[in-house]
Amino acid sequence: MAYGIVILAAYLMGCSNMAYYIAKLKKADIQAAGSGNLGASNATVLLGWRAGVLTAVHDIGKALLAVLAAQWLFPEKPLIGAVAGVACVLGHIFPFWLKFKGGKGFASYIGMTIALNWKLALVVLALVLIVTVITDYIVVGTMTTVVSVPVALGILTHSVILPLILLVATGVIIYKHRENFPRILNGTEIGLRSAIRGDNKINKQ
């Protein structure tokens, strides 16, 4: 019963989508441009870095809150935080009220990681920043994160089940990014520096 309640509540929290709210306020359709996803990366590329930061904070925060709330409510269940985090990530990726077409889940994955182990999250964020700046592609940092976090947490907690739970979110995120790598190879993927400059903003004057 506890796991069922947590999964449903965390999924519904994940369904909240800041990129969609901001796009509506700006009268923009970011689902029809860029990557077409309702996440921080596409919001940054198409709506500007301020929209991207606000979206990222929201997406990180909802997953962090979902994990901490689950752990607080059911402290006797050591894996419930990870379950809540994965459910929130999946809610972000597959929001029922947006026809199951949301973001790609990376920011929420980071929020989940912060709640599960903030020290590891700091290391991961530093690694992501370095990898992203070097390659100029956010997706490379994303893949580095979602693959390394389950492995690292499994080692730190001496658990096999915990990384298996996290790998559910990892697998979905990797699948959602499957189109990015061909774009990198053919030179059509939008780089981080281009996004920061606002070269591709759909509301650019």
Short mmCIF file of C-alpha atoms in Angstrom, two decimals:
data_model
loop_
_atom_site.label_atom_id
_atom_site.label_comp_id
_atom_site.label_asym_id
_atom_site.label_seq_id
_atom_site.Cartn_x
_atom_site.Cartn_y
_atom_site.Cartn_z
CA MET A 1 0.00 0.00 0.00
CA ALA A 2 2.80 2.43 0.91
CA TYR A 3 4.59 1.87 -2.38
CA GLY A 4 1.37 2.28 -4.35
CA ILE A 5 0.56 5.59 -2.67
CA VAL A 6 4.09 6.89 -3.17
CA ILE A 7 4.27 5.85 -6.81
CA LEU A 8 0.97 7.56 -7.64
CA ALA A 9 1.73 10.74 -5.68
CA ALA A 10 5.26 11.05 -7.04
CA TYR A 11 4.09 10.43 -10.60
CA LEU A 12 1.48 13.18 -10.29
CA MET A 13 4.13 15.56 -8.92
CA GLY A 14 6.30 14.73 -11.90
CA CYS A 15 3.48 15.64 -14.28
CA SER A 16 3.79 19.33 -13.37
CA ASN A 17 5.62 20.99 -16.28
CA MET A 18 7.18 24.45 -16.00
CA ALA A 19 8.37 24.55 -19.61
CA TYR A 20 4.75 24.19 -20.74
CA TYR A 21 3.56 26.92 -18.37
CA ILE A 22 6.22 29.39 -19.52
CA ALA A 23 5.63 28.59 -23.19
CA LYS A 24 1.92 29.26 -22.73
CA LEU A 25 2.64 32.63 -21.10
CA LYS A 26 4.92 33.54 -24.01
CA LYS A 27 2.38 32.20 -26.51
CA ALA A 28 4.99 29.83 -27.90
CA ASP A 29 4.72 26.21 -28.93
CA ILE A 30 7.99 24.57 -27.94
CA GLN A 31 6.57 21.15 -28.72
CA ALA A 32 6.66 22.13 -32.38
CA ALA A 33 10.26 23.37 -32.38
CA GLY A 34 13.72 22.29 -31.31
CA SER A 35 13.67 18.80 -29.85
CA GLY A 36 9.92 19.10 -29.25
CA ASN A 37 10.31 18.15 -25.61
CA LEU A 38 8.89 19.99 -22.61
CA GLY A 39 12.08 20.14 -20.58
CA ALA A 40 14.78 22.53 -19.41
CA SER A 41 17.07 21.93 -22.39
CA ASN A 42 14.46 22.77 -25.01
CA ALA A 43 13.18 25.68 -22.92
CA THR A 44 16.72 27.08 -22.82
CA VAL A 45 17.21 26.65 -26.55
CA LEU A 46 13.89 28.14 -27.61
CA LEU A 47 12.78 30.47 -24.81
CA GLY A 48 16.08 31.69 -23.42
CA TRP A 49 18.33 30.87 -20.49
CA ARG A 50 16.01 32.42 -17.87
CA ALA A 51 13.18 30.13 -18.90
CA GLY A 52 15.62 27.24 -18.93
CA VAL A 53 16.87 27.97 -15.41
CA LEU A 54 13.34 28.34 -14.02
CA THR A 55 12.29 25.09 -15.67
CA ALA A 56 15.36 23.26 -14.38
CA VAL A 57 14.82 24.49 -10.81
CA HIS A 58 11.19 23.38 -10.94
CA ASP A 59 12.01 19.97 -12.42
CA ILE A 60 14.85 19.35 -9.97
CA GLY A 61 12.75 20.51 -7.04
CA LYS A 62 9.73 18.32 -7.68
CA ALA A 63 11.82 15.14 -7.77
CA LEU A 64 13.83 16.18 -4.72
CA LEU A 65 10.59 16.87 -2.83
CA ALA A 66 9.05 13.57 -3.95
CA VAL A 67 12.00 11.57 -2.62
CA LEU A 68 12.27 13.44 0.69
CA ALA A 69 8.52 13.27 1.31
CA ALA A 70 8.45 9.52 0.68
CA GLN A 71 11.40 8.96 3.00
CA TRP A 72 9.80 11.11 5.69
CA LEU A 73 6.42 9.38 5.46
CA PHE A 74 7.79 5.84 5.31
CA PRO A 75 11.21 5.85 7.04
CA GLU A 76 11.04 2.11 7.63
CA LYS A 77 11.24 1.42 3.89
CA PRO A 78 14.83 2.12 2.74
CA LEU A 79 14.13 1.90 -1.00
CA ILE A 80 10.98 4.02 -1.09
CA GLY A 81 12.91 7.21 -1.84
CA ALA A 82 14.35 5.70 -5.00
CA VAL A 83 10.92 4.41 -6.02
CA ALA A 84 9.43 7.87 -5.53
CA GLY A 85 12.23 9.48 -7.49
CA VAL A 86 11.84 7.14 -10.44
CA ALA A 87 8.05 7.62 -10.42
CA CYS A 88 8.51 11.40 -10.46
CA VAL A 89 10.99 11.19 -13.34
CA LEU A 90 8.53 9.04 -15.30
CA GLY A 91 5.75 11.52 -14.53
CA HIS A 92 7.87 14.28 -16.01
CA ILE A 93 8.56 12.24 -19.14
CA PHE A 94 5.03 10.87 -19.52
CA PRO A 95 2.54 13.43 -18.09
CA PHE A 96 -0.99 12.11 -18.53
CA TRP A 97 -2.49 15.57 -19.09
CA LEU A 98 -0.10 16.34 -21.95
CA LYS A 99 -0.82 13.13 -23.82
CA PHE A 100 2.22 11.51 -22.17
CA LYS A 101 4.59 13.86 -24.02
CA GLY A 102 6.75 15.73 -21.53
CA GLY A 103 10.45 16.33 -21.05
CA LYS A 104 13.35 13.93 -21.19
CA GLY A 105 13.75 13.63 -17.43
CA PHE A 106 17.33 14.74 -16.81
CA ALA A 107 16.67 17.62 -14.40
CA SER A 108 14.28 15.50 -12.36
CA TYR A 109 16.87 12.71 -12.35
CA ILE A 110 19.33 15.19 -10.85
CA GLY A 111 16.76 16.18 -8.21
CA MET A 112 16.28 12.53 -7.30
CA THR A 113 20.04 12.06 -7.01
CA ILE A 114 20.41 15.11 -4.75
CA ALA A 115 17.77 13.73 -2.39
CA LEU A 116 19.28 10.24 -2.34
CA ASN A 117 22.90 11.34 -1.87
CA TRP A 118 23.73 15.03 -2.11
CA LYS A 119 27.48 14.47 -1.95
CA LEU A 120 27.36 12.17 -4.97
CA ALA A 121 25.08 14.68 -6.70
CA LEU A 122 27.70 17.41 -6.31
CA VAL A 123 30.34 15.20 -7.89
CA VAL A 124 27.96 14.25 -10.70
CA LEU A 125 26.98 17.87 -11.36
CA ALA A 126 30.63 18.86 -11.60
CA LEU A 127 31.26 15.98 -13.99
CA VAL A 128 28.23 16.90 -16.09
CA LEU A 129 29.34 20.53 -16.29
CA ILE A 130 32.84 19.56 -17.39
CA VAL A 131 31.65 17.03 -19.97
CA THR A 132 29.00 19.40 -21.33
CA VAL A 133 31.38 22.36 -21.66
CA ILE A 134 34.03 20.22 -23.33
CA THR A 135 31.67 18.58 -25.82
CA ASP A 136 29.22 21.54 -26.13
CA TYR A 137 26.35 19.04 -25.98
CA ILE A 138 24.04 18.70 -22.98
CA VAL A 139 23.05 15.19 -24.03
CA VAL A 140 26.59 13.87 -23.50
CA GLY A 141 26.54 15.11 -19.91
CA THR A 142 23.08 13.62 -19.50
CA MET A 143 24.18 10.16 -20.60
CA THR A 144 27.23 10.34 -18.35
CA THR A 145 24.98 11.09 -15.38
CA VAL A 146 22.22 8.54 -15.83
CA VAL A 147 24.70 5.73 -16.38
CA SER A 148 27.10 6.62 -13.56
CA VAL A 149 24.57 7.37 -10.79
CA PRO A 150 23.04 3.86 -10.45
CA VAL A 151 26.50 2.30 -10.50
CA ALA A 152 27.88 4.74 -7.92
CA LEU A 153 24.90 4.44 -5.57
CA GLY A 154 25.00 0.66 -5.85
CA ILE A 155 28.64 0.68 -4.79
CA LEU A 156 28.13 3.22 -1.99
CA THR A 157 25.10 1.43 -0.50
CA HIS A 158 26.29 -2.13 -1.23
CA SER A 159 22.87 -2.70 -2.76
CA VAL A 160 21.85 -4.53 -5.90
CA ILE A 161 18.16 -3.61 -5.78
CA LEU A 162 18.70 0.17 -5.54
CA PRO A 163 20.60 0.51 -8.84
CA LEU A 164 18.08 -1.79 -10.52
CA ILE A 165 15.27 0.58 -9.49
CA LEU A 166 17.21 3.58 -10.79
CA LEU A 167 18.01 1.80 -14.04
CA VAL A 168 14.30 1.97 -14.91
CA ALA A 169 14.60 5.75 -15.17
CA THR A 170 18.03 5.47 -16.80
CA GLY A 171 16.72 3.20 -19.55
CA VAL A 172 13.77 5.47 -20.32
CA ILE A 173 15.97 8.59 -20.41
CA ILE A 174 18.47 6.94 -22.74
CA TYR A 175 15.60 5.89 -25.02
CA LYS A 176 14.18 9.43 -25.01
CA HIS A 177 17.58 10.77 -26.14
CA ARG A 178 18.01 8.24 -28.94
CA GLU A 179 17.58 10.91 -31.64
CA ASN A 180 20.20 13.30 -30.26
CA PHE A 181 23.27 11.33 -31.23
CA PRO A 182 22.43 11.08 -34.94
CA ARG A 183 21.91 14.87 -34.88
CA ILE A 184 25.34 15.32 -33.30
CA LEU A 185 26.89 13.19 -36.02
CA ASN A 186 25.23 15.10 -38.86
CA GLY A 187 25.82 18.51 -37.25
CA THR A 188 22.21 19.50 -36.61
CA GLU A 189 22.19 19.15 -32.81
CA ILE A 190 21.97 22.54 -31.06
CA GLY A 191 25.02 23.11 -28.87
CA LEU A 192 25.11 24.61 -25.38
CA ARG A 193 26.90 27.78 -26.44
CA SER A 194 24.42 28.38 -29.23
CA ALA A 195 21.55 27.91 -26.77
CA ILE A 196 23.03 30.40 -24.28
CA ARG A 197 23.48 33.01 -27.02
CA GLY A 198 19.81 32.56 -27.92
CA ASP A 199 20.50 31.85 -31.59
CA ASN A 200 17.47 29.57 -31.81
CA LYS A 201 14.90 31.37 -29.65
CA ILE A 202 11.46 31.07 -31.20
CA ASN A 203 10.43 34.41 -29.73
CA LYS A 204 13.59 36.21 -30.81
CA GLN A 205 12.89 39.61 -32.36
#
